[in-house]
Short mmCIF file of C-alpha atoms and ligand atoms in Angstrom, two decimals:
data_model
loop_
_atom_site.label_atom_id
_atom_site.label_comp_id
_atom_site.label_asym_id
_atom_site.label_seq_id
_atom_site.Cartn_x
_atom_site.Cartn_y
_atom_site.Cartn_z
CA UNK A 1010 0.00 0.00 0.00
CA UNK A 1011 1.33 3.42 -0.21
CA UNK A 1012 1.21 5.80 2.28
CA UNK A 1013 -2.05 7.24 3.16
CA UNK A 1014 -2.47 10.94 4.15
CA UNK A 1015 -4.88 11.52 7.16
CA UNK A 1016 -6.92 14.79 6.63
CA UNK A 1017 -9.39 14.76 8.62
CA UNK A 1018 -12.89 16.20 8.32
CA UNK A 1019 -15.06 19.60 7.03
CA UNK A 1020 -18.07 21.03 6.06
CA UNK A 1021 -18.62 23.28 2.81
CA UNK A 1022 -21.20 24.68 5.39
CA UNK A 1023 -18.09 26.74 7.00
CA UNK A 1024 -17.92 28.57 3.84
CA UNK A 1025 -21.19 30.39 4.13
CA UNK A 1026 -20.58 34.03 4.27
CA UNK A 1027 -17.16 33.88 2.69
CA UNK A 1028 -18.05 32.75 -0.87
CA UNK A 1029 -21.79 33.38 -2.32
CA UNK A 1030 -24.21 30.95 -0.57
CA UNK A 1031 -24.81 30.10 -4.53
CA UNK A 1032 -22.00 29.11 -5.49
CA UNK A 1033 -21.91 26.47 -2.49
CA UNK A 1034 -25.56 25.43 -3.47
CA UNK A 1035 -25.00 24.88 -7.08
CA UNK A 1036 -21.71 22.93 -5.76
CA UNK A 1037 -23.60 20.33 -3.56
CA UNK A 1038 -26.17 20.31 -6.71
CA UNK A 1039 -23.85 19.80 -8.89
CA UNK A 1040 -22.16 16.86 -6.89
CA UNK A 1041 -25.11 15.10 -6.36
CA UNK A 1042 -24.38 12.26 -8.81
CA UNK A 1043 -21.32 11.88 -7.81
CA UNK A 1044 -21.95 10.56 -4.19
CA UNK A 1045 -20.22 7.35 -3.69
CA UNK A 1046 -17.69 7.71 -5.90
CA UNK A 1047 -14.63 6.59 -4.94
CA UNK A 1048 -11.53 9.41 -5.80
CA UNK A 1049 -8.09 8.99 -5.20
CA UNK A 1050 -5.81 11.88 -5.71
CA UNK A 1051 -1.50 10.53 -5.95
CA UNK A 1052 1.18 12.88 -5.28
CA UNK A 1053 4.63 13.02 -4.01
CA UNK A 1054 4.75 14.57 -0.39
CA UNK A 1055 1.85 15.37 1.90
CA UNK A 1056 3.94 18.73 3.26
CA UNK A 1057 6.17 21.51 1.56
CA UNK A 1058 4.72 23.46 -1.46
CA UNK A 1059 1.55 24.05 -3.75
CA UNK A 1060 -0.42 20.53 -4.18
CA UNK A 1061 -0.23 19.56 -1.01
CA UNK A 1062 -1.23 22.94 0.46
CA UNK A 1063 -4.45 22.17 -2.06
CA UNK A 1064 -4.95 18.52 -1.15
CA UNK A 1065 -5.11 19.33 2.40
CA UNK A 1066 -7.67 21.39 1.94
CA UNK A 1067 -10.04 19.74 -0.70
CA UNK A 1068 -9.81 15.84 -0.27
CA UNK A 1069 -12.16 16.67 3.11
CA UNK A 1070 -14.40 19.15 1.02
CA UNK A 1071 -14.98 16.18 -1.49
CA UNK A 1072 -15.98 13.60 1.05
CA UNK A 1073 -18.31 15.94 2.60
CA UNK A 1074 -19.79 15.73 -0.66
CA UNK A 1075 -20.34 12.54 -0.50
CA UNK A 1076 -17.57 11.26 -2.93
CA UNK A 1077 -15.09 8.67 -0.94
CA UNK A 1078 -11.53 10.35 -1.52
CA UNK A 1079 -8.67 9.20 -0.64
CA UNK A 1080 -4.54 10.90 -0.74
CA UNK A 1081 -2.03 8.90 -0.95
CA UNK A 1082 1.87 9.80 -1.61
CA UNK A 1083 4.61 8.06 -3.27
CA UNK A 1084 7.72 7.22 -2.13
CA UNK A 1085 11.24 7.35 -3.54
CA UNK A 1086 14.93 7.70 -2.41
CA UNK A 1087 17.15 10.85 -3.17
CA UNK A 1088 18.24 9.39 -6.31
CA UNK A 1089 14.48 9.37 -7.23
CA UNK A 1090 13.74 13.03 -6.06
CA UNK A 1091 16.81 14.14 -7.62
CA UNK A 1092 15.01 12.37 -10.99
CA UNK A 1093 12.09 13.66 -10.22
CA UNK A 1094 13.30 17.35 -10.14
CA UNK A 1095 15.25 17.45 -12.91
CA UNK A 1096 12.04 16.14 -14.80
CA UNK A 1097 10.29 19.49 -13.03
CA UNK A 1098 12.71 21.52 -14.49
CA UNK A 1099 13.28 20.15 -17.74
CA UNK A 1100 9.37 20.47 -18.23
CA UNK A 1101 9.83 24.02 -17.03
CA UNK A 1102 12.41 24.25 -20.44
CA UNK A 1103 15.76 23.57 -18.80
CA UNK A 1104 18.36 23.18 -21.06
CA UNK A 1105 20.02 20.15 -18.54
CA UNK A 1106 17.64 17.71 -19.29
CA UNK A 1107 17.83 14.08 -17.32
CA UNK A 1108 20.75 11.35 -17.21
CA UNK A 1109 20.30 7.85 -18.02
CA UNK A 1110 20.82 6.98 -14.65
CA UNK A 1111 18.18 9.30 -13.38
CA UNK A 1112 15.93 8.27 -16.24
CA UNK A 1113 16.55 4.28 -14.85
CA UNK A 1114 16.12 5.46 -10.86
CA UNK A 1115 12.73 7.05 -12.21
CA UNK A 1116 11.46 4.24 -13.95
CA UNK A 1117 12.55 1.97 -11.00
CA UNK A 1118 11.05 3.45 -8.02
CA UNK A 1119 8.03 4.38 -9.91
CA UNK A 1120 7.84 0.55 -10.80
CA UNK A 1121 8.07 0.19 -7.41
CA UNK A 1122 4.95 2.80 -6.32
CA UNK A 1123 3.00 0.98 -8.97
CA UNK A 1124 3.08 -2.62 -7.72
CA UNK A 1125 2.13 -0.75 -3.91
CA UNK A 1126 -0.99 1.32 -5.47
CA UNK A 1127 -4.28 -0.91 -4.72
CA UNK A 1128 -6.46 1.09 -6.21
CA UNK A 1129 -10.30 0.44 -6.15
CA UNK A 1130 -11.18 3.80 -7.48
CA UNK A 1131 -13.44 4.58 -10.01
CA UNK A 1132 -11.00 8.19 -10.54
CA UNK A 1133 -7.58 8.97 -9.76
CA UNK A 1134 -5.77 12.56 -10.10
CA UNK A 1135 -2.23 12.22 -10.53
CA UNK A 1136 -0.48 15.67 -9.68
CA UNK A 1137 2.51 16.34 -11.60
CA UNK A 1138 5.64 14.63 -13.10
CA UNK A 1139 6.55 12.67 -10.17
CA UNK A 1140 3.93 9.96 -10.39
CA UNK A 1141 3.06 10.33 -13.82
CA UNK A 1142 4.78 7.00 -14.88
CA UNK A 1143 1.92 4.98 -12.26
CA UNK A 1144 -0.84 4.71 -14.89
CA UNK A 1145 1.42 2.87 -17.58
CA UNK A 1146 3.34 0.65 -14.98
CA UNK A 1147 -0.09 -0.55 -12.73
CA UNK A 1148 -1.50 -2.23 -15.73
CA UNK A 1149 -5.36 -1.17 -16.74
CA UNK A 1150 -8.65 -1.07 -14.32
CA UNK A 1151 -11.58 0.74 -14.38
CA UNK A 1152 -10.41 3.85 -12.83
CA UNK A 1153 -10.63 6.79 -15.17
CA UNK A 1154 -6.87 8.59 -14.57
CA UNK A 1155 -6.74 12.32 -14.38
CA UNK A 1156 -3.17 14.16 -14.73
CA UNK A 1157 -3.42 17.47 -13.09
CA UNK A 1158 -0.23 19.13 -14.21
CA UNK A 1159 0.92 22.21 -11.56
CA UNK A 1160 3.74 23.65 -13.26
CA UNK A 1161 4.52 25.70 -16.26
CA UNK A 1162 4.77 23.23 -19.51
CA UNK A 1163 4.14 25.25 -22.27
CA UNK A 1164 7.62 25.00 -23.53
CA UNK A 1165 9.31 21.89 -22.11
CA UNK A 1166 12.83 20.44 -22.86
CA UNK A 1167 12.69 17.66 -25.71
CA UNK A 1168 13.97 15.05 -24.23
CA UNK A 1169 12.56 15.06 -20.59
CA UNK A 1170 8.94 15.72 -22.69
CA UNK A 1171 9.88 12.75 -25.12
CA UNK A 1172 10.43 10.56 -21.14
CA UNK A 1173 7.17 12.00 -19.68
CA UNK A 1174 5.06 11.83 -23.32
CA UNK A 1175 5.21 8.64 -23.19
CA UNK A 1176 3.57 8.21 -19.39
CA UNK A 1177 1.13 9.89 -20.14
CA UNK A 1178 -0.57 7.69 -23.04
CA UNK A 1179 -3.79 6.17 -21.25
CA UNK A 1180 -4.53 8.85 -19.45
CA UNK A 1181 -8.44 10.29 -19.98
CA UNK A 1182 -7.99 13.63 -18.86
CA UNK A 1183 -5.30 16.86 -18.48
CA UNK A 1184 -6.31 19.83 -16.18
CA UNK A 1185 -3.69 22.77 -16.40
CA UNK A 1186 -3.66 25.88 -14.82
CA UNK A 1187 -4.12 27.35 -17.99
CA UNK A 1188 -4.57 26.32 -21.62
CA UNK A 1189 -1.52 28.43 -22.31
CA UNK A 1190 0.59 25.68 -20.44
CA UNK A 1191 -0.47 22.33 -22.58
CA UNK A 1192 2.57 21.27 -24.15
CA UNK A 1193 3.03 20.31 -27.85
CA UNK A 1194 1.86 16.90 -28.72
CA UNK A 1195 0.18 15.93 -25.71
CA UNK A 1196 -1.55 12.52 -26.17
CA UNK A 1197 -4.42 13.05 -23.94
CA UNK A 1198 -8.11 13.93 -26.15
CA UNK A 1199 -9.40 16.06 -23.42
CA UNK A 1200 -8.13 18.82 -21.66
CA UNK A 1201 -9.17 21.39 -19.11
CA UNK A 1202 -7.64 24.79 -18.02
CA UNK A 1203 -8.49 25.22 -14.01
CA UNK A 1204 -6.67 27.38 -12.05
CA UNK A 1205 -5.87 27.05 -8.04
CA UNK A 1206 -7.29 28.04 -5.11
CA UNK A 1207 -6.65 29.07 -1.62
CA UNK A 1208 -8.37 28.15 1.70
CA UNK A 1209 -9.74 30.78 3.38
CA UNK A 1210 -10.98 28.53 6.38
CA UNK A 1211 -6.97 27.06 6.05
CA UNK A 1212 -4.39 27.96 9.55
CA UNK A 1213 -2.67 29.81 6.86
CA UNK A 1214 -5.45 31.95 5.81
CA UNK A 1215 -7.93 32.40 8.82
CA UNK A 1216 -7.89 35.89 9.86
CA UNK A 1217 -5.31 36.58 12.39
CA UNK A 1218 -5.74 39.35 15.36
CA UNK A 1219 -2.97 42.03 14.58
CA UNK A 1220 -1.69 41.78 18.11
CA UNK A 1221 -1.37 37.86 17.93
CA UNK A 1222 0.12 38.37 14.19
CA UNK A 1223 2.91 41.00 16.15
CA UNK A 1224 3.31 38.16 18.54
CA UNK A 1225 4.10 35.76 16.31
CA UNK A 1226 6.48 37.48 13.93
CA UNK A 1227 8.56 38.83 17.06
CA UNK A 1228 8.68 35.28 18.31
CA UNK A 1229 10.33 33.80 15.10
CA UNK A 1230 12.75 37.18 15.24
CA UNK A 1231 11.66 40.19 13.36
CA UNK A 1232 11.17 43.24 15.31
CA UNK A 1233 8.45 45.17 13.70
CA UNK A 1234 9.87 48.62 13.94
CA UNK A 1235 10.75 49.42 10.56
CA UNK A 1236 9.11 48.06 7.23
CA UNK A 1237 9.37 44.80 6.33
CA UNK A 1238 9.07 43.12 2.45
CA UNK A 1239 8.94 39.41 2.86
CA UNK A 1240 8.60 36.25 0.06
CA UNK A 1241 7.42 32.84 0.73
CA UNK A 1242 8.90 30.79 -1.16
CA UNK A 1243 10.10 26.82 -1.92
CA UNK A 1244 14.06 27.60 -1.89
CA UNK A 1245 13.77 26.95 -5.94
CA UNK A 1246 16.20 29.03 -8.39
CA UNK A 1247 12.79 29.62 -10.47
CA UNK A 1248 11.12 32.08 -7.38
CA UNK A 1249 14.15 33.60 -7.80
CA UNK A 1250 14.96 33.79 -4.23
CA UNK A 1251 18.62 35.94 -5.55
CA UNK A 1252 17.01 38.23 -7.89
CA UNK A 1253 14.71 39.07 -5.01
CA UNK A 1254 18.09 40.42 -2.57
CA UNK A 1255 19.77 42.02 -5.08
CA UNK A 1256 16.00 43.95 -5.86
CA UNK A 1257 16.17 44.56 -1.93
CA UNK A 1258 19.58 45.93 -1.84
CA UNK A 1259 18.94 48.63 -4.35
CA UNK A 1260 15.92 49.07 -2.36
CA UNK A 1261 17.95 49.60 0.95
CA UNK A 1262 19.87 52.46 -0.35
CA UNK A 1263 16.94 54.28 -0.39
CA UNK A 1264 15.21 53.10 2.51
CA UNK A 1265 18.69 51.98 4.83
CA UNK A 1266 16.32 50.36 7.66
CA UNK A 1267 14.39 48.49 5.27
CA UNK A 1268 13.86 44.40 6.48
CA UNK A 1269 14.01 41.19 4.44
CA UNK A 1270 12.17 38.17 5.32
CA UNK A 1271 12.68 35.03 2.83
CA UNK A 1272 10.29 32.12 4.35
CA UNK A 1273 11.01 29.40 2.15
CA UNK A 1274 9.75 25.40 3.20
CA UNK A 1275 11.92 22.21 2.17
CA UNK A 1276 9.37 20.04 0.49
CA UNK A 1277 10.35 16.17 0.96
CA UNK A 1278 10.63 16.02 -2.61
CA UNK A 1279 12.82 19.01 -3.50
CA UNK A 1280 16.45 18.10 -2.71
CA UNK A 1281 17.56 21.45 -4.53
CA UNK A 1282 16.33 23.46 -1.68
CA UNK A 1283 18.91 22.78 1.27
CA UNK A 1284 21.96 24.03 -1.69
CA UNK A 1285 20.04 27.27 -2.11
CA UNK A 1286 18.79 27.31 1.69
CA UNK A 1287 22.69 27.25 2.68
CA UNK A 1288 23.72 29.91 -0.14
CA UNK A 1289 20.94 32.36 1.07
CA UNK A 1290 22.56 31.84 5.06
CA UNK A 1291 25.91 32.72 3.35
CA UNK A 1292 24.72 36.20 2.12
CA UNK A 1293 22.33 37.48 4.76
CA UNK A 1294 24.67 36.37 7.52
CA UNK A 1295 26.28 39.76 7.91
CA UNK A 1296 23.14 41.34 7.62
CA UNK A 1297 21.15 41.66 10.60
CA UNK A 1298 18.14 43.44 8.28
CA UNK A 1299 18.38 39.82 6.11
CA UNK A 1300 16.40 37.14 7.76
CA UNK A 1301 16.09 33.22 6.77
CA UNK A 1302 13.64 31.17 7.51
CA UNK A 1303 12.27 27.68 7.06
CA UNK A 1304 9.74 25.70 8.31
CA UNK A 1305 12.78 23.81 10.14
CA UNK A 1306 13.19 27.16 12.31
CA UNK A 1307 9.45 27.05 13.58
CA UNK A 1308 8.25 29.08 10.64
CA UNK A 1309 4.52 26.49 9.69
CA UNK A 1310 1.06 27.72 8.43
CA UNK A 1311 0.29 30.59 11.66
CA UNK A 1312 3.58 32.07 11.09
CA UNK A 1313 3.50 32.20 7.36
CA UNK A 1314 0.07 33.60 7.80
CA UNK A 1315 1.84 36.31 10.16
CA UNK A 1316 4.46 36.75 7.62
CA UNK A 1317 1.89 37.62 4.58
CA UNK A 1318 -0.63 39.68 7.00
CA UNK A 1319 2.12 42.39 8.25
CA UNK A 1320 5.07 42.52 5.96
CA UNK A 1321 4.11 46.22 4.08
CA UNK A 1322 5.03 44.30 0.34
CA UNK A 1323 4.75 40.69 -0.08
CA UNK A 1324 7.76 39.88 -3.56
CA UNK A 1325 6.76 36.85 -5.84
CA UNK A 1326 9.84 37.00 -7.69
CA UNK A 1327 9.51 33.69 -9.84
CA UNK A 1328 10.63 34.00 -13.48
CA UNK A 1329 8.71 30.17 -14.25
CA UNK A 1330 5.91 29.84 -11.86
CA UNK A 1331 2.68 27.54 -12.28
CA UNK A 1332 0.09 29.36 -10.07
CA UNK A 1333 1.68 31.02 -7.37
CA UNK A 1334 -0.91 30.47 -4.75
CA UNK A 1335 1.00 32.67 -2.53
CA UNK A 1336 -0.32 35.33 -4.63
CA UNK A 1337 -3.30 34.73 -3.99
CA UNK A 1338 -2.44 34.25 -0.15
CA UNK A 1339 -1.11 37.69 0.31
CA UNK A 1340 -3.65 39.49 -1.35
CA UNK A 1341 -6.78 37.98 0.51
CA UNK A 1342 -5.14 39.54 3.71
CA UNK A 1343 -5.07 42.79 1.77
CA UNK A 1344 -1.72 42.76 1.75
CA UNK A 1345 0.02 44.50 -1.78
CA UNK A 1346 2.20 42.48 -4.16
CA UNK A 1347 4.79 42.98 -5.90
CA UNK A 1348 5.76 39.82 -8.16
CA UNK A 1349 7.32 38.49 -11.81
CA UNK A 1350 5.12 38.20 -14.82
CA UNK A 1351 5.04 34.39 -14.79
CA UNK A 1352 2.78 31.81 -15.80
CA UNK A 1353 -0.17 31.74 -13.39
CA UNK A 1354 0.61 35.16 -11.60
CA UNK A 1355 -1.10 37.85 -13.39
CA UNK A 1356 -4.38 35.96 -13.65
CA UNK A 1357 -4.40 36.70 -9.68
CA UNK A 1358 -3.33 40.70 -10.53
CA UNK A 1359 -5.23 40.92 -13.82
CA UNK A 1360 -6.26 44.01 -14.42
CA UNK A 1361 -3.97 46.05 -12.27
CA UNK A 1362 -5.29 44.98 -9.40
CA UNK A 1363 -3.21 43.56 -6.15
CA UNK A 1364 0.09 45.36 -6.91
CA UNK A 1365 3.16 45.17 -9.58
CA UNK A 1366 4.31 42.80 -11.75
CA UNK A 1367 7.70 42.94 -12.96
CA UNK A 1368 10.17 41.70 -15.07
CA UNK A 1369 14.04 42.44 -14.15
CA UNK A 1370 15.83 43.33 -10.99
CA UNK A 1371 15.69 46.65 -11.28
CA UNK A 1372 11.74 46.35 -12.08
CA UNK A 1373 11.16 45.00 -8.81
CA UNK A 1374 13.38 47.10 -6.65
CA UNK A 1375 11.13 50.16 -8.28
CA UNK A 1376 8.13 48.50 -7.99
CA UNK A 1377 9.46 47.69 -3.96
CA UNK A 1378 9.92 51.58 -3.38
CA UNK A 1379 7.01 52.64 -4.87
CA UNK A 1380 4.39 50.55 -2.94
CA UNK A 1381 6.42 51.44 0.32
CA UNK A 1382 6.91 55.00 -0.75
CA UNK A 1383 2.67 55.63 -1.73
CA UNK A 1384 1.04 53.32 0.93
CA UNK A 1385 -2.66 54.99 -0.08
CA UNK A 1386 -1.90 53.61 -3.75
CA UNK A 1387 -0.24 50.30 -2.25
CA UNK A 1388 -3.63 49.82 0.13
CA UNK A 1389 -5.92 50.42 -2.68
CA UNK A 1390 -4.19 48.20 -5.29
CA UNK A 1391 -4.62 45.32 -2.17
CA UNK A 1392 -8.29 45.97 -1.85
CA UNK A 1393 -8.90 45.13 -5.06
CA UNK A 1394 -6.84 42.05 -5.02
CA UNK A 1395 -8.42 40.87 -2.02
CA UNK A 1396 -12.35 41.24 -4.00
CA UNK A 1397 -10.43 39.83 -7.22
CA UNK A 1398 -9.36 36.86 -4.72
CA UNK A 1399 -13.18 36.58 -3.83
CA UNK A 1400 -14.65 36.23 -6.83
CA UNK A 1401 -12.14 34.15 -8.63
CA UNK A 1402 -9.50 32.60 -6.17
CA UNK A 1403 -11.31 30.65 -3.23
CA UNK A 1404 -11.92 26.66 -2.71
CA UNK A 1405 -15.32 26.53 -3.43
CA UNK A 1406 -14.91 27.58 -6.98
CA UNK A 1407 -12.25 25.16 -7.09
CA UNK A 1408 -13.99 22.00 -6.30
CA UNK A 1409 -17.27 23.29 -8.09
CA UNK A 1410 -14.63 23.03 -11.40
CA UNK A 1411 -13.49 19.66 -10.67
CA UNK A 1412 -16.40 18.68 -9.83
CA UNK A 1413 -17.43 19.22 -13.85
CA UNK A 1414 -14.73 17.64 -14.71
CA UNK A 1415 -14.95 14.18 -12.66
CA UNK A 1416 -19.02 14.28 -14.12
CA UNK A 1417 -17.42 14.60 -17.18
CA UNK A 1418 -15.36 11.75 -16.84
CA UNK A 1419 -17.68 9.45 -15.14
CA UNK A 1420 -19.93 10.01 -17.84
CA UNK A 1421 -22.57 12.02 -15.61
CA UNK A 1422 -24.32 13.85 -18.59
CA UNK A 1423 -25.40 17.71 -17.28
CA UNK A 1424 -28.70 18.61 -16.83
N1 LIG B 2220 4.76 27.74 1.85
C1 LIG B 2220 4.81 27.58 3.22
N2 LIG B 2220 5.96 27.85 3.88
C2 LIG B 2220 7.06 28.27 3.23
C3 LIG B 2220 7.00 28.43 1.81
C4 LIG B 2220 5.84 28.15 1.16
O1 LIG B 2220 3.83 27.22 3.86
O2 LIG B 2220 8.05 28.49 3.88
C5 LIG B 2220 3.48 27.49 1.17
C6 LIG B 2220 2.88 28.75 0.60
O3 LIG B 2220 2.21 29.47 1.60
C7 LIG B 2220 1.95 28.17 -0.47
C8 LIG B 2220 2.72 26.94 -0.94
O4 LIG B 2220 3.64 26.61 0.09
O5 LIG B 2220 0.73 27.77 0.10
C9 LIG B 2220 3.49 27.24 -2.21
O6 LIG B 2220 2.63 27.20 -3.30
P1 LIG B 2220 2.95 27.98 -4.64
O7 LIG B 2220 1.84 27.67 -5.58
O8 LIG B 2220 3.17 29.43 -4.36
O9 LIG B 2220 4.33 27.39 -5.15
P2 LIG B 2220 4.90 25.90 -5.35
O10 LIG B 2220 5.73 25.62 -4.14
O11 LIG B 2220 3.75 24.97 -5.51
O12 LIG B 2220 5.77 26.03 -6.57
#
């Protein structure tokens, strides 16, 4: 068996007053023929970015309505994570591609996951590269097999593409987060663009007392008496974690007391974070402004929460990003944004609305001083994010999209 993720239990009822009582009506509606059904949704780690943050939140939300979902999460070695993130990247268009070896150490442990998946369902959602290769290696059943691709893979490196291609023959279905990202030749017949969500009910999003928020952020180390510009971020060379200090030093020589928070998590499946972790300690050592943190120095959902509530600019940096849902993250706490103009980002500032997007350095370190320098303009641009969040960005909508898709797929005709 693989490894089963406990998530406990919720109610869409919470939701009431947050997101328009219709949309949660036409939700259960819509769901209604789907009770019963049993969902499993495959992924590599149940902690440490994006899908996981999701799954946490919406394998509950689908059993309360009335589908029986399960999570589960493969397992691998470091040889296999390294595989597996080099096949991330190169479908992000690195030029490094994968080794033969790595290309063997994928096949094998996924072999392995494959003969440990018992699956009884009638759909499963793979989410992204890493257990893509499950489908072809467990042999057919009567599950219908979803892959819900995360990350930007519009235009992917040959030969890792050529590798992953050929996983994905069998499958039914594609979500990505938008139709800009299919890549060429995909061999799936029907595809869907649906974008993220956050959970506002989530530890990380539940609104937060100032004073407890003050609490918090002194506790982990940052004294709030001079502004503060903050990203949270996987330690990941495409969120640009580099770009984003040497924005904030050009920043600093205007504004000499201005602090820098990077809160970046080690996912279990992301081996390239500790290399980055350690070079970021190297150049904000001699920095008291310059602060570090991970979720292995006590920084979890509350503080990140914290973090995104009182830092005056939130920085999204990423030059590749698939969603970005800490876009969306800042900006329901009405906090301003300033972030790169990559893949799912400006779908969450469309419009103008949330804050900045920029392009270069220099871009950022402008955009930086002029949402600190004009806080009217930075407050306003946030207040529109936040209602842009609302109306576009929250769970509910969400599951009331997949929940199309899996009637789709189970041949539930609409009415
Ligand atoms: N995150 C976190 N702690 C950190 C860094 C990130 O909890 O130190 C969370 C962040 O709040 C967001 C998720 O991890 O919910 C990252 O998702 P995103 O889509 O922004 O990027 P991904 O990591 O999936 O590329």
């Amino acid at each position: 068996m693989l490894h089963k993720v406990d998530v406990g239990t919720r109610s869409l009822r919470a939701y009431r007053g947050i997101v328009p009582d219709e949309t949660i009506e036409e939700l259960r509606e819509a769901a209604k023929p789907l009770r019963g059904l049993r969902v499993l949704h495959l992924n590599a780690t149940p902690y440490g970015g994006g899908v996981s943050e999701l799954l946490r939140s919406l394998v509950p939300l689908m059993n309360d309505l009335g589908m029986r979902t399960e999570w589960e999460v493969i397992s691998g070695d470091q040889r296999f994570f390294s595989a597996t993130k080099a096949i991330h990247n190169g479908l992000q268009g690195s030029d490094l591609g994968i080794t033969l070896e790595e290309e063997a150490a994928y096949e094998m442990t996924s072999r392995e996951n494959a003969a440990r998946l018992e699956t009884e369902s009638d759909i499963v959602f793979v989410h992204d590269p890493q257990p893509v290769a499950l489908r072809a290696l467990h042999g057919r059943d009567q599950a219908r097999w979803i892959w819900r691709c995360h990350i930007d893979t519009s235009a992917p490196n040959p030969q890792v593409w050529e590798i992953v291609r050929g996983y994905l023959e069998g499958y039914d279905a594609a979500v990505f987060t938008m139709r800009e990202f299919v890549p060429p030749g995909l061999p799936i017949a029907r595809v869907e663009a649906i974008p993220p969500a956050i959970d506002p009910l989530s530890p990380k999003n539940i609104p937060l007392q100032e004073k407890v928020a003050r609490q918090i952020i002194n506790w982990i180390g940052v004294e709030l008496d001079s502004p503060l510009v903050t990203q949270v971020a996987r330690f990941d060379p495409w969120k640009d974690p580099f770009g984003v200090i040497a924005a904030y030093r050009l920043v600093r020589e205007q504004i000499p007391n201005l602090q820098l928070a990077l809160v970046g998590s080690m996912a279990l499946d992301d081996p390239e974070g500790w290399d980055i972790y350690h070079q970021l300690v190297d150049v904000s050592q001699n920095d008291p402004l310059v602060h570090v943190f991970s979720n292995f120095t006590g920084v979890g959902n509350i503080e990140v929460n914290a973090f995104q509530r009182l830092s005056d600019v939130i920085i999204q940096k990423s030059v590749r990003e698939g969603f970005g849902l800490v876009i969306s993250e800042a900006l329901w706490k009405g906090t301003p944004v300033v972030a790169g103009r990559a893949g799912g980002i400006p779908m969450q500032m469309a419009g103008g609305t949330g804050g900045l997007l920029v392009e270069s350095v220099e871009e950022c370190a402008a955009a930086l001083l002029k949402l600190l320098r004009e806080r009217r303009y930075a407050t306003e641009l946030a207040k529109h994010g936040q209602e842009w969040v609302r109306s576009r960005f929250l769970l509910p909508r969400l599951l009331l999209d997949e929940v199309r898709l899996m009637r789709a797929c189970a041949g539930v005709s609409d009415e």
